[in-house]
Amino acid sequence: MALLEVRNAVKHFPVRGGVLNRVTGHVHAVNGVSFDVERGEILGIVGESGCGKSTLGKVVIRLLEPTSGSITFDGVQITALDHGDMMPTRRKMQIIFQDPYSSLNPRQTVRAMLKEAILFHGIVDKSEVEDYIIELAKNVGLRPDAVGKYPHEFSGGQRQRIGIARALSVKPEFIVADEPVSALDVSIQAQVLNQMSDLKEQFGLTMMFISHDLKVIEHFCDRVIVMYLGHAVERLDCKDVHKRAEHPYTKALLGANPIDDPDDRRPLTVLEGDVPSPFNPPSGCPFQTRCPIVKDRCRQDRPTLELKASGHEVACWEVE
């Protein structure tokens, strides 16, 4: 059985206006996304900014309440749990936030913020807390004396390592990594990704890795779900992304990646037009306003993820 099972997850944010502050519409952030995450797997979620990746990650661990759908973690349906019943599961599900600058309390030292979570969940005895904190710091590549410092005394890469240590401090089984390297320099990105890969093996973690960079996803993850305007449009193994990607949007993401070979003069793929507003999404296929192979059916009927001849799932009428 999969560690995490998500079925038809939907998250719509109400928009209010007028004199009486009534609901005038909804922002369709996540629209009926379903997937499983197996134990020990790293599932990648990729797409442009505003496609619902981060919202989906927060819904999965119930930092945001889903509008509808079900989420099952380790055999327990957590969408129906109240705050008290959810608390033991919260320890097992952690998140690494995208922005290391705003996700750490500037008034607490590293020691204080880690100690707070460790004592609250009773991870180790009080007498062992200090040694446990030092060990956490070493595991994420920080010096032991760093635990006495405040967040402003660290670089961006070091702050992100503190965020990783905070997520690991309660011994979780599942971590949502919400674009953990997007704000970092490329050289620091590689260091943090390698550190996360080592920690995943060391602690037997299962991860949901969110990114807008398909190259990072391809390097780091086992499987990937491609999202567009709140919908899952393709799901496939990362080792097959370049050879087997079939959805026009996935191909456009691949074509927009910088080319490694300086002698390769292929033009980069540039999608025309802008992403439609999630407040007023188009009918039919969500990608139809920018798709280079759009047909009349695409404008009327919305495709769902279906297993194609290639052996993976694609939501496109024009893919056989």
PDB file of C-alpha atoms in Angstrom:
ATOM      1  CA  MET A   1       0.000   0.000   0.000  1.00  0.00           C
ATOM      2  CA  ALA A   2       1.226   3.501  -0.853  1.00  0.00           C
ATOM      3  CA  LEU A   3       2.257   5.757   2.026  1.00  0.00           C
ATOM      4  CA  LEU A   4       0.193   8.652   0.611  1.00  0.00           C
ATOM      5  CA  GLU A   5      -2.954   8.388  -1.502  1.00  0.00           C
ATOM      6  CA  VAL A   6      -4.567  11.555  -2.864  1.00  0.00           C
ATOM      7  CA  ARG A   7      -7.903  11.292  -4.662  1.00  0.00           C
ATOM      8  CA  ASN A   8      -9.550  14.158  -6.572  1.00  0.00           C
ATOM      9  CA  ALA A   9      -7.959  16.880  -4.440  1.00  0.00           C
ATOM     10  CA  VAL A  10      -9.651  20.237  -5.061  1.00  0.00           C
ATOM     11  CA  LYS A  11      -8.789  23.612  -3.555  1.00  0.00           C
ATOM     12  CA  HIS A  12     -10.806  26.706  -4.511  1.00  0.00           C
ATOM     13  CA  PHE A  13     -10.240  30.023  -2.752  1.00  0.00           C
ATOM     14  CA  PRO A  14     -13.333  32.244  -2.417  1.00  0.00           C
ATOM     15  CA  VAL A  15     -13.095  35.799  -3.757  1.00  0.00           C
ATOM     16  CA  ARG A  16     -15.245  38.372  -1.978  1.00  0.00           C
ATOM     17  CA  GLY A  17     -16.392  41.799  -3.078  1.00  0.00           C
ATOM     18  CA  GLY A  18     -19.142  44.366  -3.015  1.00  0.00           C
ATOM     19  CA  VAL A  19     -20.676  46.291  -0.136  1.00  0.00           C
ATOM     20  CA  LEU A  20     -21.783  43.108   1.672  1.00  0.00           C
ATOM     21  CA  ASN A  21     -18.470  41.322   1.080  1.00  0.00           C
ATOM     22  CA  ARG A  22     -20.202  38.396  -0.584  1.00  0.00           C
ATOM     23  CA  VAL A  23     -18.449  35.605  -2.457  1.00  0.00           C
ATOM     24  CA  THR A  24     -18.289  36.691  -6.104  1.00  0.00           C
ATOM     25  CA  GLY A  25     -16.294  33.766  -7.445  1.00  0.00           C
ATOM     26  CA  HIS A  26     -13.490  31.320  -6.735  1.00  0.00           C
ATOM     27  CA  VAL A  27      -9.818  30.984  -7.635  1.00  0.00           C
ATOM     28  CA  HIS A  28      -9.452  27.426  -8.966  1.00  0.00           C
ATOM     29  CA  ALA A  29      -6.006  26.625  -7.550  1.00  0.00           C
ATOM     30  CA  VAL A  30      -6.151  22.799  -7.609  1.00  0.00           C
ATOM     31  CA  ASN A  31      -8.679  20.890  -9.705  1.00  0.00           C
ATOM     32  CA  GLY A  32      -9.205  17.183  -9.083  1.00  0.00           C
ATOM     33  CA  VAL A  33      -5.605  15.967  -8.793  1.00  0.00           C
ATOM     34  CA  SER A  34      -5.053  12.303  -7.861  1.00  0.00           C
ATOM     35  CA  PHE A  35      -1.806  10.421  -7.206  1.00  0.00           C
ATOM     36  CA  ASP A  36      -0.026   7.950  -4.917  1.00  0.00           C
ATOM     37  CA  VAL A  37       3.404   8.243  -3.326  1.00  0.00           C
ATOM     38  CA  GLU A  38       5.098   4.934  -2.521  1.00  0.00           C
ATOM     39  CA  ARG A  39       7.312   4.504   0.540  1.00  0.00           C
ATOM     40  CA  GLY A  40      10.876   5.642  -0.153  1.00  0.00           C
ATOM     41  CA  GLU A  41       9.864   7.407  -3.385  1.00  0.00           C
ATOM     42  CA  ILE A  42      10.514  11.001  -4.427  1.00  0.00           C
ATOM     43  CA  LEU A  43       7.561  12.308  -6.443  1.00  0.00           C
ATOM     44  CA  GLY A  44       8.211  15.505  -8.397  1.00  0.00           C
ATOM     45  CA  ILE A  45       5.567  18.164  -9.079  1.00  0.00           C
ATOM     46  CA  VAL A  46       6.522  20.569 -11.865  1.00  0.00           C
ATOM     47  CA  GLY A  47       4.905  23.489 -13.656  1.00  0.00           C
ATOM     48  CA  GLU A  48       4.989  27.244 -14.157  1.00  0.00           C
ATOM     49  CA  SER A  49       4.437  29.717 -11.342  1.00  0.00           C
ATOM     50  CA  GLY A  50       0.754  29.857 -10.416  1.00  0.00           C
ATOM     51  CA  CYS A  51      -0.099  26.335 -11.587  1.00  0.00           C
ATOM     52  CA  GLY A  52      -1.076  25.154  -8.080  1.00  0.00           C
ATOM     53  CA  LYS A  53       2.056  23.204  -7.088  1.00  0.00           C
ATOM     54  CA  SER A  54       2.604  24.818  -3.688  1.00  0.00           C
ATOM     55  CA  THR A  55      -1.110  24.840  -2.903  1.00  0.00           C
ATOM     56  CA  LEU A  56      -1.264  21.107  -3.632  1.00  0.00           C
ATOM     57  CA  GLY A  57       1.686  20.463  -1.315  1.00  0.00           C
ATOM     58  CA  LYS A  58       0.046  22.390   1.529  1.00  0.00           C
ATOM     59  CA  VAL A  59      -3.287  20.658   0.952  1.00  0.00           C
ATOM     60  CA  VAL A  60      -1.616  17.232   1.108  1.00  0.00           C
ATOM     61  CA  ILE A  61      -0.335  17.876   4.657  1.00  0.00           C
ATOM     62  CA  ARG A  62      -3.427  19.920   5.590  1.00  0.00           C
ATOM     63  CA  LEU A  63      -1.752  23.259   6.067  1.00  0.00           C
ATOM     64  CA  LEU A  64      -4.634  24.233   3.788  1.00  0.00           C
ATOM     65  CA  GLU A  65      -7.976  22.465   4.073  1.00  0.00           C
ATOM     66  CA  PRO A  66      -9.073  20.878   0.767  1.00  0.00           C
ATOM     67  CA  THR A  67     -12.341  22.038  -0.754  1.00  0.00           C
ATOM     68  CA  SER A  68     -13.089  18.417  -1.623  1.00  0.00           C
ATOM     69  CA  GLY A  69     -11.327  15.106  -2.204  1.00  0.00           C
ATOM     70  CA  SER A  70      -9.649  12.628   0.112  1.00  0.00           C
ATOM     71  CA  ILE A  71      -6.119  12.242   1.469  1.00  0.00           C
ATOM     72  CA  THR A  72      -5.004   8.970   3.040  1.00  0.00           C
ATOM     73  CA  PHE A  73      -1.680   8.800   4.881  1.00  0.00           C
ATOM     74  CA  ASP A  74      -0.329   5.470   6.104  1.00  0.00           C
ATOM     75  CA  GLY A  75      -3.782   3.919   5.856  1.00  0.00           C
ATOM     76  CA  VAL A  76      -5.551   6.731   7.761  1.00  0.00           C
ATOM     77  CA  GLN A  77      -7.999   9.050   5.998  1.00  0.00           C
ATOM     78  CA  ILE A  78      -6.741  12.368   7.365  1.00  0.00           C
ATOM     79  CA  THR A  79      -9.193  14.738   5.647  1.00  0.00           C
ATOM     80  CA  ALA A  80     -11.848  13.939   8.260  1.00  0.00           C
ATOM     81  CA  LEU A  81      -9.596  14.261  11.340  1.00  0.00           C
ATOM     82  CA  ASP A  82     -10.030  17.169  13.736  1.00  0.00           C
ATOM     83  CA  HIS A  83      -7.113  19.188  15.134  1.00  0.00           C
ATOM     84  CA  GLY A  84      -6.440  16.891  18.085  1.00  0.00           C
ATOM     85  CA  ASP A  85      -6.632  13.651  16.100  1.00  0.00           C
ATOM     86  CA  MET A  86      -4.455  15.144  13.377  1.00  0.00           C
ATOM     87  CA  MET A  87      -1.587  16.040  15.738  1.00  0.00           C
ATOM     88  CA  PRO A  88       0.201  12.634  15.767  1.00  0.00           C
ATOM     89  CA  THR A  89       0.095  12.587  11.954  1.00  0.00           C
ATOM     90  CA  ARG A  90       1.473  16.129  11.703  1.00  0.00           C
ATOM     91  CA  ARG A  91       4.719  14.918  13.255  1.00  0.00           C
ATOM     92  CA  LYS A  92       5.047  12.374  10.454  1.00  0.00           C
ATOM     93  CA  MET A  93       4.341  14.924   7.666  1.00  0.00           C
ATOM     94  CA  GLN A  94       6.677  17.916   7.444  1.00  0.00           C
ATOM     95  CA  ILE A  95       7.372  20.693   4.940  1.00  0.00           C
ATOM     96  CA  ILE A  96      10.471  22.573   3.789  1.00  0.00           C
ATOM     97  CA  PHE A  97       9.282  26.008   2.712  1.00  0.00           C
ATOM     98  CA  GLN A  98      10.383  27.783  -0.439  1.00  0.00           C
ATOM     99  CA  ASP A  99      11.701  30.983   1.129  1.00  0.00           C
ATOM    100  CA  PRO A 100      14.406  30.420   3.758  1.00  0.00           C
ATOM    101  CA  TYR A 101      14.299  34.129   4.629  1.00  0.00           C
ATOM    102  CA  SER A 102      10.666  34.307   5.780  1.00  0.00           C
ATOM    103  CA  SER A 103      10.088  30.762   7.060  1.00  0.00           C
ATOM    104  CA  LEU A 104      12.409  31.054  10.083  1.00  0.00           C
ATOM    105  CA  ASN A 105      11.588  33.001  13.240  1.00  0.00           C
ATOM    106  CA  PRO A 106      14.069  35.918  13.374  1.00  0.00           C
ATOM    107  CA  ARG A 107      13.704  36.142  17.180  1.00  0.00           C
ATOM    108  CA  GLN A 108      14.796  32.564  17.851  1.00  0.00           C
ATOM    109  CA  THR A 109      18.195  30.957  17.639  1.00  0.00           C
ATOM    110  CA  VAL A 110      18.516  27.716  15.687  1.00  0.00           C
ATOM    111  CA  ARG A 111      18.756  25.870  19.003  1.00  0.00           C
ATOM    112  CA  ALA A 112      15.516  27.430  20.300  1.00  0.00           C
ATOM    113  CA  MET A 113      13.437  26.701  17.198  1.00  0.00           C
ATOM    114  CA  LEU A 114      14.631  23.088  16.993  1.00  0.00           C
ATOM    115  CA  LYS A 115      14.241  22.530  20.737  1.00  0.00           C
ATOM    116  CA  GLU A 116      10.652  23.787  20.656  1.00  0.00           C
ATOM    117  CA  ALA A 117       9.541  21.170  18.125  1.00  0.00           C
ATOM    118  CA  ILE A 118      11.581  18.360  19.701  1.00  0.00           C
ATOM    119  CA  LEU A 119      10.126  18.905  23.188  1.00  0.00           C
ATOM    120  CA  PHE A 120       6.567  19.443  21.965  1.00  0.00           C
ATOM    121  CA  HIS A 121       6.500  16.084  20.183  1.00  0.00           C
ATOM    122  CA  GLY A 122       8.621  14.289  22.800  1.00  0.00           C
ATOM    123  CA  ILE A 123      11.197  13.104  20.280  1.00  0.00           C
ATOM    124  CA  VAL A 124      13.966  12.576  22.858  1.00  0.00           C
ATOM    125  CA  ASP A 125      14.350  13.027  26.625  1.00  0.00           C
ATOM    126  CA  LYS A 126      15.160  16.529  27.904  1.00  0.00           C
ATOM    127  CA  SER A 127      18.641  15.391  28.889  1.00  0.00           C
ATOM    128  CA  GLU A 128      19.364  14.345  25.299  1.00  0.00           C
ATOM    129  CA  VAL A 129      17.987  17.388  23.482  1.00  0.00           C
ATOM    130  CA  GLU A 130      21.266  19.298  23.188  1.00  0.00           C
ATOM    131  CA  ASP A 131      23.171  16.333  21.754  1.00  0.00           C
ATOM    132  CA  TYR A 132      20.274  15.636  19.378  1.00  0.00           C
ATOM    133  CA  ILE A 133      20.313  19.245  18.105  1.00  0.00           C
ATOM    134  CA  ILE A 134      24.080  19.128  17.511  1.00  0.00           C
ATOM    135  CA  GLU A 135      23.670  15.865  15.593  1.00  0.00           C
ATOM    136  CA  LEU A 136      20.911  17.432  13.447  1.00  0.00           C
ATOM    137  CA  ALA A 137      23.176  20.369  12.618  1.00  0.00           C
ATOM    138  CA  LYS A 138      25.960  18.020  11.544  1.00  0.00           C
ATOM    139  CA  ASN A 139      23.564  15.957   9.425  1.00  0.00           C
ATOM    140  CA  VAL A 140      22.599  18.991   7.343  1.00  0.00           C
ATOM    141  CA  GLY A 141      26.157  20.283   6.985  1.00  0.00           C
ATOM    142  CA  LEU A 142      26.205  23.007   9.668  1.00  0.00           C
ATOM    143  CA  ARG A 143      28.887  23.552  12.303  1.00  0.00           C
ATOM    144  CA  PRO A 144      27.862  22.655  15.874  1.00  0.00           C
ATOM    145  CA  ASP A 145      28.395  26.251  17.060  1.00  0.00           C
ATOM    146  CA  ALA A 146      25.859  27.465  14.447  1.00  0.00           C
ATOM    147  CA  VAL A 147      22.929  26.389  16.648  1.00  0.00           C
ATOM    148  CA  GLY A 148      23.476  29.402  18.908  1.00  0.00           C
ATOM    149  CA  LYS A 149      23.057  31.924  16.069  1.00  0.00           C
ATOM    150  CA  TYR A 150      20.015  33.741  14.678  1.00  0.00           C
ATOM    151  CA  PRO A 151      18.704  33.325  11.095  1.00  0.00           C
ATOM    152  CA  HIS A 152      20.047  36.722   9.931  1.00  0.00           C
ATOM    153  CA  GLU A 153      23.590  35.522  10.641  1.00  0.00           C
ATOM    154  CA  PHE A 154      23.407  32.847   7.926  1.00  0.00           C
ATOM    155  CA  SER A 155      23.574  32.812   4.121  1.00  0.00           C
ATOM    156  CA  GLY A 156      20.617  31.672   2.018  1.00  0.00           C
ATOM    157  CA  GLY A 157      21.994  28.173   1.570  1.00  0.00           C
ATOM    158  CA  GLN A 158      22.653  27.834   5.298  1.00  0.00           C
ATOM    159  CA  ARG A 159      19.145  29.046   6.097  1.00  0.00           C
ATOM    160  CA  GLN A 160      17.713  26.393   3.820  1.00  0.00           C
ATOM    161  CA  ARG A 161      19.771  23.773   5.649  1.00  0.00           C
ATOM    162  CA  ILE A 162      18.234  25.029   8.907  1.00  0.00           C
ATOM    163  CA  GLY A 163      14.796  24.558   7.336  1.00  0.00           C
ATOM    164  CA  ILE A 164      15.751  20.995   6.435  1.00  0.00           C
ATOM    165  CA  ALA A 165      17.003  20.383   9.984  1.00  0.00           C
ATOM    166  CA  ARG A 166      13.745  21.709  11.404  1.00  0.00           C
ATOM    167  CA  ALA A 167      11.741  19.335   9.192  1.00  0.00           C
ATOM    168  CA  LEU A 168      13.964  16.394  10.199  1.00  0.00           C
ATOM    169  CA  SER A 169      13.924  17.252  13.911  1.00  0.00           C
ATOM    170  CA  VAL A 170      10.640  15.416  14.595  1.00  0.00           C
ATOM    171  CA  LYS A 171      11.671  12.256  12.697  1.00  0.00           C
ATOM    172  CA  PRO A 172       9.070  12.472   9.910  1.00  0.00           C
ATOM    173  CA  GLU A 173       8.188   9.789   7.383  1.00  0.00           C
ATOM    174  CA  PHE A 174       7.086  12.167   4.615  1.00  0.00           C
ATOM    175  CA  ILE A 175       8.402  15.598   3.604  1.00  0.00           C
ATOM    176  CA  VAL A 176       6.964  18.134   1.163  1.00  0.00           C
ATOM    177  CA  ALA A 177       9.891  20.118  -0.266  1.00  0.00           C
ATOM    178  CA  ASP A 178       8.347  23.283  -1.727  1.00  0.00           C
ATOM    179  CA  GLU A 179      10.900  24.647  -4.220  1.00  0.00           C
ATOM    180  CA  PRO A 180      13.679  24.364  -1.602  1.00  0.00           C
ATOM    181  CA  VAL A 181      16.481  25.456  -3.960  1.00  0.00           C
ATOM    182  CA  SER A 182      14.776  27.994  -6.244  1.00  0.00           C
ATOM    183  CA  ALA A 183      16.075  31.008  -4.269  1.00  0.00           C
ATOM    184  CA  LEU A 184      19.670  29.747  -4.177  1.00  0.00           C
ATOM    185  CA  ASP A 185      22.672  30.111  -6.481  1.00  0.00           C
ATOM    186  CA  VAL A 186      23.233  27.187  -8.851  1.00  0.00           C
ATOM    187  CA  SER A 187      26.337  25.931  -7.022  1.00  0.00           C
ATOM    188  CA  ILE A 188      24.493  26.057  -3.687  1.00  0.00           C
ATOM    189  CA  GLN A 189      21.489  24.318  -5.286  1.00  0.00           C
ATOM    190  CA  ALA A 190      23.662  21.310  -6.092  1.00  0.00           C
ATOM    191  CA  GLN A 191      25.019  21.173  -2.541  1.00  0.00           C
ATOM    192  CA  VAL A 192      21.547  21.309  -0.960  1.00  0.00           C
ATOM    193  CA  LEU A 193      20.119  18.730  -3.387  1.00  0.00           C
ATOM    194  CA  ASN A 194      22.997  16.335  -2.728  1.00  0.00           C
ATOM    195  CA  GLN A 195      22.534  16.855   1.012  1.00  0.00           C
ATOM    196  CA  MET A 196      18.793  16.127   0.723  1.00  0.00           C
ATOM    197  CA  SER A 197      19.496  12.995  -1.329  1.00  0.00           C
ATOM    198  CA  ASP A 198      21.907  11.716   1.340  1.00  0.00           C
ATOM    199  CA  LEU A 199      19.423  12.476   4.122  1.00  0.00           C
ATOM    200  CA  LYS A 200      16.643  10.726   2.218  1.00  0.00           C
ATOM    201  CA  GLU A 201      18.728   7.539   2.129  1.00  0.00           C
ATOM    202  CA  GLN A 202      19.958   7.935   5.712  1.00  0.00           C
ATOM    203  CA  PHE A 203      16.506   8.420   7.264  1.00  0.00           C
ATOM    204  CA  GLY A 204      14.407   6.406   4.780  1.00  0.00           C
ATOM    205  CA  LEU A 205      12.302   9.422   3.830  1.00  0.00           C
ATOM    206  CA  THR A 206       9.470   9.668   1.328  1.00  0.00           C
ATOM    207  CA  MET A 207       9.272  13.034  -0.426  1.00  0.00           C
ATOM    208  CA  MET A 208       7.093  15.217  -2.602  1.00  0.00           C
ATOM    209  CA  PHE A 209       9.467  17.611  -4.373  1.00  0.00           C
ATOM    210  CA  ILE A 210       7.929  20.745  -5.895  1.00  0.00           C
ATOM    211  CA  SER A 211       9.822  22.760  -8.510  1.00  0.00           C
ATOM    212  CA  HIS A 212       9.398  24.822 -11.668  1.00  0.00           C
ATOM    213  CA  ASP A 213      12.724  23.485 -12.989  1.00  0.00           C
ATOM    214  CA  LEU A 214      12.274  20.245 -14.931  1.00  0.00           C
ATOM    215  CA  LYS A 215      16.046  19.636 -14.959  1.00  0.00           C
ATOM    216  CA  VAL A 216      16.140  19.598 -11.151  1.00  0.00           C
ATOM    217  CA  ILE A 217      13.113  17.281 -11.068  1.00  0.00           C
ATOM    218  CA  GLU A 218      14.681  14.939 -13.629  1.00  0.00           C
ATOM    219  CA  HIS A 219      17.902  14.717 -11.598  1.00  0.00           C
ATOM    220  CA  PHE A 220      16.352  14.337  -8.150  1.00  0.00           C
ATOM    221  CA  CYS A 221      12.998  12.524  -8.456  1.00  0.00           C
ATOM    222  CA  ASP A 222      11.711   9.059  -9.352  1.00  0.00           C
ATOM    223  CA  ARG A 223       8.408  10.092 -10.957  1.00  0.00           C
ATOM    224  CA  VAL A 224       6.983  13.441 -12.008  1.00  0.00           C
ATOM    225  CA  ILE A 225       3.516  14.960 -12.314  1.00  0.00           C
ATOM    226  CA  VAL A 226       3.285  17.928 -14.686  1.00  0.00           C
ATOM    227  CA  MET A 227       0.698  20.525 -13.614  1.00  0.00           C
ATOM    228  CA  TYR A 228      -0.929  23.321 -15.565  1.00  0.00           C
ATOM    229  CA  LEU A 229      -3.595  25.696 -14.218  1.00  0.00           C
ATOM    230  CA  GLY A 230      -4.377  23.405 -11.299  1.00  0.00           C
ATOM    231  CA  HIS A 231      -4.685  20.230 -13.400  1.00  0.00           C
ATOM    232  CA  ALA A 232      -2.358  17.240 -13.707  1.00  0.00           C
ATOM    233  CA  VAL A 233      -1.649  16.958 -17.450  1.00  0.00           C
ATOM    234  CA  GLU A 234       1.009  14.208 -17.520  1.00  0.00           C
ATOM    235  CA  ARG A 235       2.514  11.623 -15.168  1.00  0.00           C
ATOM    236  CA  LEU A 236       5.639   9.598 -16.014  1.00  0.00           C
ATOM    237  CA  ASP A 237       8.991   8.270 -14.772  1.00  0.00           C
ATOM    238  CA  CYS A 238      11.739  10.868 -14.569  1.00  0.00           C
ATOM    239  CA  LYS A 239      14.235   8.719 -16.474  1.00  0.00           C
ATOM    240  CA  ASP A 240      11.874   8.808 -19.459  1.00  0.00           C
ATOM    241  CA  VAL A 241      11.030  12.520 -19.479  1.00  0.00           C
ATOM    242  CA  HIS A 242      13.055  13.545 -22.535  1.00  0.00           C
ATOM    243  CA  LYS A 243      12.266  10.441 -24.606  1.00  0.00           C
ATOM    244  CA  ARG A 244       8.640   9.789 -23.708  1.00  0.00           C
ATOM    245  CA  ALA A 245       7.037  13.124 -22.787  1.00  0.00           C
ATOM    246  CA  GLU A 246       3.955  13.553 -24.988  1.00  0.00           C
ATOM    247  CA  HIS A 247       1.813  16.386 -23.660  1.00  0.00           C
ATOM    248  CA  PRO A 248       2.456  19.637 -25.581  1.00  0.00           C
ATOM    249  CA  TYR A 249       2.992  21.514 -22.316  1.00  0.00           C
ATOM    250  CA  THR A 250       5.619  19.041 -21.051  1.00  0.00           C
ATOM    251  CA  LYS A 251       7.405  19.261 -24.396  1.00  0.00           C
ATOM    252  CA  ALA A 252       7.351  23.060 -24.138  1.00  0.00           C
ATOM    253  CA  LEU A 253       8.891  22.905 -20.648  1.00  0.00           C
ATOM    254  CA  LEU A 254      11.636  20.608 -21.947  1.00  0.00           C
ATOM    255  CA  GLY A 255      12.233  22.827 -24.961  1.00  0.00           C
ATOM    256  CA  ALA A 256      12.596  25.906 -22.748  1.00  0.00           C
ATOM    257  CA  ASN A 257      15.487  24.380 -20.775  1.00  0.00           C
ATOM    258  CA  PRO A 258      18.937  25.831 -21.573  1.00  0.00           C
ATOM    259  CA  ILE A 259      20.905  23.525 -23.888  1.00  0.00           C
ATOM    260  CA  ASP A 260      24.059  22.069 -22.318  1.00  0.00           C
ATOM    261  CA  ASP A 261      26.028  21.713 -25.571  1.00  0.00           C
ATOM    262  CA  PRO A 262      27.409  25.101 -26.753  1.00  0.00           C
ATOM    263  CA  ASP A 263      27.612  23.754 -30.319  1.00  0.00           C
ATOM    264  CA  ASP A 264      23.896  22.882 -30.358  1.00  0.00           C
ATOM    265  CA  ARG A 265      22.159  25.865 -31.936  1.00  0.00           C
ATOM    266  CA  ARG A 266      18.554  24.701 -31.582  1.00  0.00           C
ATOM    267  CA  PRO A 267      16.191  27.564 -30.764  1.00  0.00           C
ATOM    268  CA  LEU A 268      14.563  27.500 -27.334  1.00  0.00           C
ATOM    269  CA  THR A 269      10.823  26.827 -27.234  1.00  0.00           C
ATOM    270  CA  VAL A 270       8.797  29.859 -26.190  1.00  0.00           C
ATOM    271  CA  LEU A 271       5.097  29.417 -25.451  1.00  0.00           C
ATOM    272  CA  GLU A 272       2.935  32.199 -26.813  1.00  0.00           C
ATOM    273  CA  GLY A 273       0.380  33.947 -24.653  1.00  0.00           C
ATOM    274  CA  ASP A 274      -0.084  34.004 -20.900  1.00  0.00           C
ATOM    275  CA  VAL A 275      -1.444  31.472 -18.437  1.00  0.00           C
ATOM    276  CA  PRO A 276      -5.226  32.029 -18.152  1.00  0.00           C
ATOM    277  CA  SER A 277      -6.592  33.386 -14.891  1.00  0.00           C
ATOM    278  CA  PRO A 278      -7.497  30.658 -12.364  1.00  0.00           C
ATOM    279  CA  PHE A 279     -10.410  32.919 -11.393  1.00  0.00           C
ATOM    280  CA  ASN A 280     -11.912  32.433 -14.851  1.00  0.00           C
ATOM    281  CA  PRO A 281     -10.348  29.276 -16.348  1.00  0.00           C
ATOM    282  CA  PRO A 282     -11.131  28.324 -19.965  1.00  0.00           C
ATOM    283  CA  SER A 283     -13.587  25.586 -20.863  1.00  0.00           C
ATOM    284  CA  GLY A 284     -12.277  22.311 -22.262  1.00  0.00           C
ATOM    285  CA  CYS A 285      -8.573  21.593 -21.988  1.00  0.00           C
ATOM    286  CA  PRO A 286      -6.836  24.050 -19.603  1.00  0.00           C
ATOM    287  CA  PHE A 287      -3.905  24.333 -22.052  1.00  0.00           C
ATOM    288  CA  GLN A 288      -6.027  25.029 -25.144  1.00  0.00           C
ATOM    289  CA  THR A 289      -5.355  28.802 -25.195  1.00  0.00           C
ATOM    290  CA  ARG A 290      -1.611  28.233 -25.729  1.00  0.00           C
ATOM    291  CA  CYS A 291      -1.440  24.787 -27.321  1.00  0.00           C
ATOM    292  CA  PRO A 292       0.203  24.575 -30.787  1.00  0.00           C
ATOM    293  CA  ILE A 293      -1.910  21.530 -31.784  1.00  0.00           C
ATOM    294  CA  VAL A 294      -5.294  22.622 -30.408  1.00  0.00           C
ATOM    295  CA  LYS A 295      -8.442  21.250 -32.115  1.00  0.00           C
ATOM    296  CA  ASP A 296     -12.134  22.040 -31.764  1.00  0.00           C
ATOM    297  CA  ARG A 297     -12.692  19.192 -29.315  1.00  0.00           C
ATOM    298  CA  CYS A 298      -9.994  20.614 -27.024  1.00  0.00           C
ATOM    299  CA  ARG A 299     -12.016  23.821 -26.645  1.00  0.00           C
ATOM    300  CA  GLN A 300     -15.153  21.971 -25.579  1.00  0.00           C
ATOM    301  CA  ASP A 301     -14.224  18.791 -23.662  1.00  0.00           C
ATOM    302  CA  ARG A 302     -11.736  18.547 -20.805  1.00  0.00           C
ATOM    303  CA  PRO A 303      -9.367  15.555 -21.138  1.00  0.00           C
ATOM    304  CA  THR A 304      -8.513  13.423 -18.121  1.00  0.00           C
ATOM    305  CA  LEU A 305      -5.320  11.522 -17.359  1.00  0.00           C
ATOM    306  CA  GLU A 306      -5.446   8.284 -19.364  1.00  0.00           C
ATOM    307  CA  LEU A 307      -2.915   5.545 -19.951  1.00  0.00           C
ATOM    308  CA  LYS A 308      -1.607   5.942 -23.514  1.00  0.00           C
ATOM    309  CA  ALA A 309       0.294   3.639 -25.857  1.00  0.00           C
ATOM    310  CA  SER A 310       3.558   5.079 -24.521  1.00  0.00           C
ATOM    311  CA  GLY A 311       2.862   3.420 -21.163  1.00  0.00           C
ATOM    312  CA  HIS A 312       2.227   6.506 -19.035  1.00  0.00           C
ATOM    313  CA  GLU A 313      -0.701   8.845 -18.342  1.00  0.00           C
ATOM    314  CA  VAL A 314      -1.401  11.927 -20.428  1.00  0.00           C
ATOM    315  CA  ALA A 315      -4.381  14.301 -20.418  1.00  0.00           C
ATOM    316  CA  CYS A 316      -4.572  15.238 -24.099  1.00  0.00           C
ATOM    317  CA  TRP A 317      -7.069  14.407 -26.860  1.00  0.00           C
ATOM    318  CA  GLU A 318      -4.374  14.571 -29.554  1.00  0.00           C
ATOM    319  CA  VAL A 319      -2.064  11.988 -27.948  1.00  0.00           C
ATOM    320  CA  GLU A 320      -2.926   8.463 -29.044  1.00  0.00           C
TER     321      GLU A 320
END
